[in-house]
Amino acid sequence: FESTVRSHFGSSLFLTQGFGSGCISQACVALLVGRSLLQHRRNAEPAVFLGWYALAPLGVYVTASLKVCENQLYPPAEFPKRKAYLKFKNVDKQLLYCRYGKNDNKNPTECKDVPATIAKAPLCGANAASASSGANVSNLVANTSAVPCATAQMKNRYNPSVLPKCVCTAGTECKGVIDNAGIAGVASTIFSRSIFGSLLERFGPVNVQSGLLVYGSIVVASASLISAPWNFALIRFLIGVVGAAFVTCQFWSYLMFSKNIVGTANAVAAGWGNLGGGFAQFFMVKALVEPFIKTHGMTDDLAWRVSMLIPAGCY
């Protein structure tokens, strides 16, 4: 077996005693291992983990398509006192939904009243109305005695314009849908990893990994058809099975490398796979969904669905 692997990967992978003390450092060994994994296509983990994590960063887009966002279920104009709104703060703009603050920072039930000076001030003209919204309001409030007039926005204690397209904060139904889907995905990963060891011993890593990649391409592509919370959770559960590729890769590494280097091989392979998972967090939103919306004019709903076909193709 060793002679066969030597012919494929070179004798440098079979360092005997003196490993770590010779001219080849552990860093060099890691590079050799990584090169071997890439050249011989034994490590599909980056693509697998990209598909495995692909749906996670799109949770808010999915829930918006499912119409379970807080501001879709409870429009702010009709339900202005929803706790999710009262607690909301737009981090980018540093603006609060409660324009003049909350009546209680920990457990708010209402926004503070409009300051009397602003409430009694006459309405400004149309030109002034457009100029004194947003962040400028805080400057006017700091010196309310100098307010010659007030806009309709300033006279409203609520500021729904700071809310995003999908309010999905803690305690909302939207957040519950995303959390349930995440739990389903983790549960299936734990279950699948516990049984894939036996499958690998019986059918070998080539057959198991090939089957897993075909399965992954199907279920990841199927995510573009999500239409309800229950099948969102179901798809996350099915995609979670793909996480068993980690076991396949580790099993394969033990067959490919001798015992004096297999630890480094496993570390490189696992780290390379996790890179795919981390990359998905950026790639799915910044490189796919947002460009599809801004450049190609797709709707949010269509953009995330088309985006899910890309990682499916990577399998």
mmCIF file of C-alpha atoms in Angstrom:
data_model
loop_
_atom_site.group_PDB
_atom_site.id
_atom_site.type_symbol
_atom_site.label_atom_id
_atom_site.label_comp_id
_atom_site.label_asym_id
_atom_site.label_seq_id
_atom_site.Cartn_x
_atom_site.Cartn_y
_atom_site.Cartn_z
ATOM 1 C CA PHE A 1 0.000 0.000 0.000
ATOM 2 C CA GLU A 2 2.807 2.372 0.941
ATOM 3 C CA SER A 3 4.618 1.826 -2.346
ATOM 4 C CA THR A 4 1.423 2.579 -4.273
ATOM 5 C CA VAL A 5 0.827 5.806 -2.426
ATOM 6 C CA ARG A 6 4.496 6.755 -2.794
ATOM 7 C CA SER A 7 4.122 6.533 -6.566
ATOM 8 C CA HIS A 8 1.169 8.931 -6.457
ATOM 9 C CA PHE A 9 2.232 11.403 -3.796
ATOM 10 C CA GLY A 10 6.003 11.114 -3.597
ATOM 11 C CA SER A 11 8.214 9.849 -0.800
ATOM 12 C CA SER A 12 8.201 13.235 0.940
ATOM 13 C CA LEU A 13 4.876 12.331 2.533
ATOM 14 C CA PHE A 14 6.440 9.342 4.287
ATOM 15 C CA LEU A 15 8.874 11.065 6.598
ATOM 16 C CA THR A 16 10.245 8.640 9.181
ATOM 17 C CA GLN A 17 12.063 9.386 12.431
ATOM 18 C CA GLY A 18 13.497 12.833 12.478
ATOM 19 C CA PHE A 19 10.201 14.414 11.465
ATOM 20 C CA GLY A 20 10.205 17.971 12.771
ATOM 21 C CA SER A 21 13.943 18.009 13.351
ATOM 22 C CA GLY A 22 15.101 17.672 9.737
ATOM 23 C CA CYS A 23 15.298 20.237 6.983
ATOM 24 C CA ILE A 24 11.555 19.994 6.238
ATOM 25 C CA SER A 25 9.540 21.881 8.825
ATOM 26 C CA GLN A 26 5.972 21.118 9.819
ATOM 27 C CA ALA A 27 4.822 24.105 7.773
ATOM 28 C CA CYS A 28 6.438 22.637 4.681
ATOM 29 C CA VAL A 29 4.803 19.307 5.403
ATOM 30 C CA ALA A 30 1.421 21.030 5.664
ATOM 31 C CA LEU A 31 2.001 22.648 2.273
ATOM 32 C CA LEU A 32 2.923 19.297 0.756
ATOM 33 C CA VAL A 33 -0.194 17.714 2.207
ATOM 34 C CA GLY A 34 -2.392 20.531 0.967
ATOM 35 C CA ARG A 35 -0.847 20.300 -2.484
ATOM 36 C CA SER A 36 -1.460 16.567 -2.597
ATOM 37 C CA LEU A 37 -5.058 16.963 -1.483
ATOM 38 C CA LEU A 38 -5.718 19.560 -4.159
ATOM 39 C CA GLN A 39 -3.817 17.862 -6.991
ATOM 40 C CA HIS A 40 -5.521 14.539 -6.471
ATOM 41 C CA ARG A 41 -8.961 16.016 -5.731
ATOM 42 C CA ARG A 42 -9.311 13.973 -2.555
ATOM 43 C CA ASN A 43 -10.666 16.866 -0.519
ATOM 44 C CA ALA A 44 -14.059 18.078 -1.691
ATOM 45 C CA GLU A 45 -14.754 19.641 1.690
ATOM 46 C CA PRO A 46 -14.620 23.322 0.625
ATOM 47 C CA ALA A 47 -17.369 22.789 -1.958
ATOM 48 C CA VAL A 48 -19.293 20.542 0.421
ATOM 49 C CA PHE A 49 -19.140 23.043 3.262
ATOM 50 C CA LEU A 50 -20.085 25.891 0.915
ATOM 51 C CA GLY A 51 -23.300 24.060 0.090
ATOM 52 C CA TRP A 52 -23.771 22.986 3.704
ATOM 53 C CA TYR A 53 -23.641 26.584 4.971
ATOM 54 C CA ALA A 54 -25.149 28.263 1.892
ATOM 55 C CA LEU A 55 -28.701 28.562 3.191
ATOM 56 C CA ALA A 56 -27.779 29.777 6.683
ATOM 57 C CA PRO A 57 -26.807 33.385 5.782
ATOM 58 C CA LEU A 58 -29.919 33.695 3.616
ATOM 59 C CA GLY A 59 -32.326 33.074 6.498
ATOM 60 C CA VAL A 60 -33.759 36.598 6.504
ATOM 61 C CA TYR A 61 -34.296 36.518 2.733
ATOM 62 C CA VAL A 62 -36.060 33.163 3.051
ATOM 63 C CA THR A 63 -38.344 34.298 5.864
ATOM 64 C CA ALA A 64 -39.203 37.454 3.910
ATOM 65 C CA SER A 65 -40.298 35.225 1.015
ATOM 66 C CA LEU A 66 -42.341 33.149 3.458
ATOM 67 C CA LYS A 67 -44.068 36.320 4.753
ATOM 68 C CA VAL A 68 -43.236 35.620 8.397
ATOM 69 C CA CYS A 69 -41.241 38.782 9.139
ATOM 70 C CA GLU A 70 -42.575 40.801 12.061
ATOM 71 C CA ASN A 71 -43.389 43.808 9.892
ATOM 72 C CA GLN A 72 -45.174 41.569 7.381
ATOM 73 C CA LEU A 73 -47.345 39.900 10.008
ATOM 74 C CA TYR A 74 -47.844 43.074 12.035
ATOM 75 C CA PRO A 75 -47.528 46.220 9.864
ATOM 76 C CA PRO A 76 -46.079 49.076 11.960
ATOM 77 C CA ALA A 77 -48.882 51.412 10.897
ATOM 78 C CA GLU A 78 -51.447 49.078 12.497
ATOM 79 C CA PHE A 79 -49.344 47.671 15.346
ATOM 80 C CA PRO A 80 -46.909 50.451 16.321
ATOM 81 C CA LYS A 81 -46.378 49.136 19.859
ATOM 82 C CA ARG A 82 -44.973 45.701 19.005
ATOM 83 C CA LYS A 83 -42.048 45.018 21.314
ATOM 84 C CA ALA A 84 -39.791 44.097 18.382
ATOM 85 C CA TYR A 85 -40.313 47.619 17.031
ATOM 86 C CA LEU A 86 -39.973 49.428 20.341
ATOM 87 C CA LYS A 87 -36.605 47.765 20.956
ATOM 88 C CA PHE A 88 -35.331 48.197 17.423
ATOM 89 C CA LYS A 89 -32.252 50.262 16.622
ATOM 90 C CA ASN A 90 -30.834 50.737 13.156
ATOM 91 C CA VAL A 91 -27.133 50.101 13.782
ATOM 92 C CA ASP A 92 -25.953 51.564 10.471
ATOM 93 C CA LYS A 93 -27.825 54.842 10.869
ATOM 94 C CA GLN A 94 -27.780 54.875 14.687
ATOM 95 C CA LEU A 95 -31.500 55.688 14.713
ATOM 96 C CA LEU A 96 -34.237 54.297 16.945
ATOM 97 C CA TYR A 97 -37.759 53.280 16.056
ATOM 98 C CA CYS A 98 -38.794 55.272 19.109
ATOM 99 C CA ARG A 99 -37.812 58.674 17.808
ATOM 100 C CA TYR A 100 -37.476 60.266 21.261
ATOM 101 C CA GLY A 101 -36.599 57.157 23.252
ATOM 102 C CA LYS A 102 -38.434 54.337 25.042
ATOM 103 C CA ASN A 103 -40.398 54.527 28.282
ATOM 104 C CA ASP A 104 -38.315 51.612 29.628
ATOM 105 C CA ASN A 105 -34.969 50.493 28.221
ATOM 106 C CA LYS A 106 -35.291 46.846 29.297
ATOM 107 C CA ASN A 107 -39.005 46.187 28.886
ATOM 108 C CA PRO A 108 -40.548 48.988 26.822
ATOM 109 C CA THR A 109 -44.285 49.217 26.331
ATOM 110 C CA GLU A 110 -44.429 52.546 24.514
ATOM 111 C CA CYS A 111 -42.249 55.215 22.952
ATOM 112 C CA LYS A 112 -41.756 58.475 24.807
ATOM 113 C CA ASP A 113 -44.049 61.344 23.961
ATOM 114 C CA VAL A 114 -43.070 63.986 21.458
ATOM 115 C CA PRO A 115 -41.470 66.933 23.312
ATOM 116 C CA ALA A 116 -44.044 69.627 24.026
ATOM 117 C CA THR A 117 -42.147 72.281 22.082
ATOM 118 C CA ILE A 118 -42.193 70.149 18.930
ATOM 119 C CA ALA A 119 -45.779 69.024 19.458
ATOM 120 C CA LYS A 120 -46.981 72.652 19.687
ATOM 121 C CA ALA A 121 -44.815 73.947 16.845
ATOM 122 C CA PRO A 122 -46.568 74.726 13.537
ATOM 123 C CA LEU A 123 -46.081 72.362 10.634
ATOM 124 C CA CYS A 124 -43.226 73.229 8.326
ATOM 125 C CA GLY A 125 -43.661 73.660 4.598
ATOM 126 C CA ALA A 126 -43.075 70.903 2.068
ATOM 127 C CA ASN A 127 -39.437 71.882 1.499
ATOM 128 C CA ALA A 128 -38.620 71.879 5.211
ATOM 129 C CA ALA A 129 -40.385 68.577 5.698
ATOM 130 C CA SER A 130 -37.942 66.777 3.456
ATOM 131 C CA ALA A 131 -34.951 68.434 5.058
ATOM 132 C CA SER A 132 -35.595 67.720 8.706
ATOM 133 C CA SER A 133 -36.034 63.977 8.821
ATOM 134 C CA GLY A 134 -33.633 61.257 9.948
ATOM 135 C CA ALA A 135 -30.542 62.211 11.916
ATOM 136 C CA ASN A 136 -31.310 65.949 11.803
ATOM 137 C CA VAL A 137 -34.201 65.409 14.213
ATOM 138 C CA SER A 138 -31.829 64.632 17.086
ATOM 139 C CA ASN A 139 -30.100 67.997 16.570
ATOM 140 C CA LEU A 140 -33.414 69.836 16.684
ATOM 141 C CA VAL A 141 -34.540 67.980 19.799
ATOM 142 C CA ALA A 142 -31.367 68.993 21.616
ATOM 143 C CA ASN A 143 -32.491 72.594 21.335
ATOM 144 C CA THR A 144 -36.267 72.345 21.156
ATOM 145 C CA SER A 145 -36.724 75.976 22.169
ATOM 146 C CA ALA A 146 -35.194 76.975 18.836
ATOM 147 C CA VAL A 147 -37.580 74.898 16.684
ATOM 148 C CA PRO A 148 -39.547 77.372 14.515
ATOM 149 C CA CYS A 149 -41.666 74.620 12.986
ATOM 150 C CA ALA A 150 -41.931 70.834 12.976
ATOM 151 C CA THR A 151 -42.503 68.277 10.240
ATOM 152 C CA ALA A 152 -45.122 65.552 10.379
ATOM 153 C CA GLN A 153 -42.314 63.058 10.996
ATOM 154 C CA MET A 154 -41.047 65.043 13.981
ATOM 155 C CA LYS A 155 -44.533 65.098 15.455
ATOM 156 C CA ASN A 156 -44.692 61.276 15.298
ATOM 157 C CA ARG A 157 -43.100 59.448 18.225
ATOM 158 C CA TYR A 158 -42.603 56.392 15.979
ATOM 159 C CA ASN A 159 -40.048 56.223 13.189
ATOM 160 C CA PRO A 160 -40.970 53.175 11.035
ATOM 161 C CA SER A 161 -38.640 54.324 8.237
ATOM 162 C CA VAL A 162 -35.637 52.908 10.172
ATOM 163 C CA LEU A 163 -37.045 49.371 10.087
ATOM 164 C CA PRO A 164 -35.458 46.956 7.557
ATOM 165 C CA LYS A 165 -37.439 45.042 4.967
ATOM 166 C CA CYS A 166 -37.654 42.120 7.363
ATOM 167 C CA VAL A 167 -37.692 42.641 11.125
ATOM 168 C CA CYS A 168 -36.438 39.339 12.502
ATOM 169 C CA THR A 169 -35.226 40.041 16.022
ATOM 170 C CA ALA A 170 -35.360 37.845 19.131
ATOM 171 C CA GLY A 171 -38.861 36.879 20.189
ATOM 172 C CA THR A 172 -40.425 37.200 16.738
ATOM 173 C CA GLU A 173 -41.997 34.403 14.716
ATOM 174 C CA CYS A 174 -39.419 35.044 12.015
ATOM 175 C CA LYS A 175 -36.566 34.386 14.437
ATOM 176 C CA GLY A 176 -38.294 31.204 15.595
ATOM 177 C CA VAL A 177 -38.546 29.917 12.021
ATOM 178 C CA ILE A 178 -34.825 30.500 11.449
ATOM 179 C CA ASP A 179 -33.872 28.928 14.787
ATOM 180 C CA ASN A 180 -36.010 25.828 14.180
ATOM 181 C CA ALA A 181 -34.442 25.363 10.755
ATOM 182 C CA GLY A 182 -30.967 25.716 12.277
ATOM 183 C CA ILE A 183 -31.748 23.118 14.946
ATOM 184 C CA ALA A 184 -32.985 20.715 12.265
ATOM 185 C CA GLY A 185 -29.760 21.172 10.310
ATOM 186 C CA VAL A 186 -27.518 20.514 13.307
ATOM 187 C CA ALA A 187 -29.579 17.501 14.405
ATOM 188 C CA SER A 188 -29.265 15.783 11.033
ATOM 189 C CA THR A 189 -25.514 16.465 10.933
ATOM 190 C CA ILE A 190 -25.019 14.783 14.310
ATOM 191 C CA PHE A 191 -27.143 11.814 13.255
ATOM 192 C CA SER A 192 -25.526 11.377 9.837
ATOM 193 C CA ARG A 193 -21.974 11.619 11.134
ATOM 194 C CA SER A 194 -22.707 8.886 13.656
ATOM 195 C CA ILE A 195 -23.742 6.395 10.969
ATOM 196 C CA PHE A 196 -21.444 7.320 8.091
ATOM 197 C CA GLY A 197 -18.493 5.618 9.772
ATOM 198 C CA SER A 198 -20.120 2.225 9.221
ATOM 199 C CA LEU A 199 -21.002 3.111 5.638
ATOM 200 C CA LEU A 200 -17.392 4.071 4.937
ATOM 201 C CA GLU A 201 -16.085 0.799 6.315
ATOM 202 C CA ARG A 202 -18.506 -1.158 4.173
ATOM 203 C CA PHE A 203 -18.547 0.763 0.862
ATOM 204 C CA GLY A 204 -15.315 2.765 0.972
ATOM 205 C CA PRO A 205 -14.730 6.533 0.819
ATOM 206 C CA VAL A 206 -14.941 6.824 -2.987
ATOM 207 C CA ASN A 207 -18.466 5.452 -3.190
ATOM 208 C CA VAL A 208 -19.700 7.208 -0.052
ATOM 209 C CA GLN A 209 -18.252 10.606 -0.979
ATOM 210 C CA SER A 210 -19.534 10.352 -4.549
ATOM 211 C CA GLY A 211 -23.000 9.472 -3.332
ATOM 212 C CA LEU A 212 -22.879 12.288 -0.793
ATOM 213 C CA LEU A 213 -21.937 14.853 -3.450
ATOM 214 C CA VAL A 214 -24.756 13.764 -5.752
ATOM 215 C CA TYR A 215 -27.197 13.867 -2.843
ATOM 216 C CA GLY A 216 -25.894 17.291 -1.789
ATOM 217 C CA SER A 217 -26.338 18.807 -5.238
ATOM 218 C CA ILE A 218 -29.981 17.709 -5.264
ATOM 219 C CA VAL A 219 -30.994 18.928 -1.810
ATOM 220 C CA VAL A 220 -29.071 22.227 -2.052
ATOM 221 C CA ALA A 221 -30.727 22.980 -5.394
ATOM 222 C CA SER A 222 -34.085 22.016 -3.872
ATOM 223 C CA ALA A 223 -33.679 24.863 -1.379
ATOM 224 C CA SER A 224 -34.671 27.240 -4.178
ATOM 225 C CA LEU A 225 -38.191 25.755 -3.980
ATOM 226 C CA ILE A 226 -38.828 26.553 -0.288
ATOM 227 C CA SER A 227 -42.380 27.818 0.152
ATOM 228 C CA ALA A 228 -43.304 27.359 3.821
ATOM 229 C CA PRO A 229 -41.622 27.250 7.256
ATOM 230 C CA TRP A 230 -41.987 23.483 7.508
ATOM 231 C CA ASN A 231 -40.159 22.779 4.251
ATOM 232 C CA PHE A 232 -37.527 25.374 5.158
ATOM 233 C CA ALA A 233 -36.799 23.259 8.246
ATOM 234 C CA LEU A 234 -36.991 20.065 6.171
ATOM 235 C CA ILE A 235 -34.480 21.336 3.612
ATOM 236 C CA ARG A 236 -32.093 22.441 6.377
ATOM 237 C CA PHE A 237 -32.450 18.946 7.870
ATOM 238 C CA LEU A 238 -31.644 17.280 4.535
ATOM 239 C CA ILE A 239 -28.727 19.622 3.839
ATOM 240 C CA GLY A 240 -27.374 18.881 7.305
ATOM 241 C CA VAL A 241 -26.648 15.310 6.193
ATOM 242 C CA VAL A 242 -24.001 16.723 3.845
ATOM 243 C CA GLY A 243 -21.992 17.633 6.944
ATOM 244 C CA ALA A 244 -21.028 13.965 7.131
ATOM 245 C CA ALA A 245 -18.497 14.728 4.392
ATOM 246 C CA PHE A 246 -16.199 15.708 7.249
ATOM 247 C CA VAL A 247 -16.134 12.081 8.403
ATOM 248 C CA THR A 248 -15.526 10.866 4.853
ATOM 249 C CA CYS A 249 -12.592 13.218 4.419
ATOM 250 C CA GLN A 250 -10.995 12.229 7.720
ATOM 251 C CA PHE A 251 -11.437 8.522 6.907
ATOM 252 C CA TRP A 252 -9.874 9.071 3.501
ATOM 253 C CA SER A 253 -6.894 10.889 4.977
ATOM 254 C CA TYR A 254 -6.088 7.897 7.189
ATOM 255 C CA LEU A 255 -5.922 5.722 4.067
ATOM 256 C CA MET A 256 -3.824 8.173 2.075
ATOM 257 C CA PHE A 257 -1.135 9.157 4.582
ATOM 258 C CA SER A 258 1.175 7.278 6.914
ATOM 259 C CA LYS A 259 0.763 7.550 10.665
ATOM 260 C CA ASN A 260 3.635 9.990 11.139
ATOM 261 C CA ILE A 261 1.927 12.632 9.005
ATOM 262 C CA VAL A 262 -1.765 11.771 9.066
ATOM 263 C CA GLY A 263 -2.415 14.245 11.888
ATOM 264 C CA THR A 264 -1.129 17.119 9.763
ATOM 265 C CA ALA A 265 -3.099 15.819 6.793
ATOM 266 C CA ASN A 266 -6.309 15.733 8.806
ATOM 267 C CA ALA A 267 -5.688 19.219 10.164
ATOM 268 C CA VAL A 268 -5.088 20.677 6.704
ATOM 269 C CA ALA A 269 -8.102 18.885 5.231
ATOM 270 C CA ALA A 270 -10.426 19.921 8.068
ATOM 271 C CA GLY A 271 -9.216 23.523 8.034
ATOM 272 C CA TRP A 272 -9.579 23.705 4.280
ATOM 273 C CA GLY A 273 -13.125 22.406 4.589
ATOM 274 C CA ASN A 274 -14.052 24.921 7.288
ATOM 275 C CA LEU A 275 -12.739 27.647 5.003
ATOM 276 C CA GLY A 276 -15.569 26.771 2.639
ATOM 277 C CA GLY A 277 -18.078 27.191 5.453
ATOM 278 C CA GLY A 278 -16.709 30.586 6.443
ATOM 279 C CA PHE A 279 -16.481 31.685 2.827
ATOM 280 C CA ALA A 280 -20.176 30.870 2.326
ATOM 281 C CA GLN A 281 -21.176 33.514 4.876
ATOM 282 C CA PHE A 282 -19.670 36.204 2.644
ATOM 283 C CA PHE A 283 -20.051 34.625 -0.776
ATOM 284 C CA MET A 284 -23.783 33.899 -0.714
ATOM 285 C CA VAL A 285 -24.824 37.443 0.230
ATOM 286 C CA LYS A 286 -22.111 39.777 -1.075
ATOM 287 C CA ALA A 287 -21.117 37.907 -4.232
ATOM 288 C CA LEU A 288 -24.458 36.440 -5.274
ATOM 289 C CA VAL A 289 -27.670 37.788 -3.742
ATOM 290 C CA GLU A 290 -26.816 41.493 -3.563
ATOM 291 C CA PRO A 291 -25.311 41.682 -7.089
ATOM 292 C CA PHE A 292 -28.316 39.817 -8.484
ATOM 293 C CA ILE A 293 -30.588 42.440 -6.908
ATOM 294 C CA LYS A 294 -28.564 45.590 -7.632
ATOM 295 C CA THR A 295 -26.981 44.715 -10.968
ATOM 296 C CA HIS A 296 -29.438 42.343 -12.584
ATOM 297 C CA GLY A 297 -32.631 43.842 -11.192
ATOM 298 C CA MET A 298 -33.927 40.652 -9.596
ATOM 299 C CA THR A 299 -36.385 40.734 -6.733
ATOM 300 C CA ASP A 300 -35.128 39.654 -3.319
ATOM 301 C CA ASP A 301 -37.200 36.499 -3.588
ATOM 302 C CA LEU A 302 -35.799 35.480 -6.972
ATOM 303 C CA ALA A 303 -32.222 36.484 -6.125
ATOM 304 C CA TRP A 304 -31.750 34.151 -3.170
ATOM 305 C CA ARG A 305 -33.450 31.270 -4.988
ATOM 306 C CA VAL A 306 -31.156 31.596 -8.015
ATOM 307 C CA SER A 307 -28.165 31.953 -5.676
ATOM 308 C CA MET A 308 -28.824 28.517 -4.170
ATOM 309 C CA LEU A 309 -28.220 26.922 -7.560
ATOM 310 C CA ILE A 310 -24.570 28.068 -7.555
ATOM 311 C CA PRO A 311 -23.352 25.979 -4.562
ATOM 312 C CA ALA A 312 -25.449 23.085 -5.860
ATOM 313 C CA GLY A 313 -23.425 23.242 -9.055
ATOM 314 C CA CYS A 314 -20.173 23.216 -7.060
ATOM 315 C CA TYR A 315 -20.900 19.662 -5.981
#
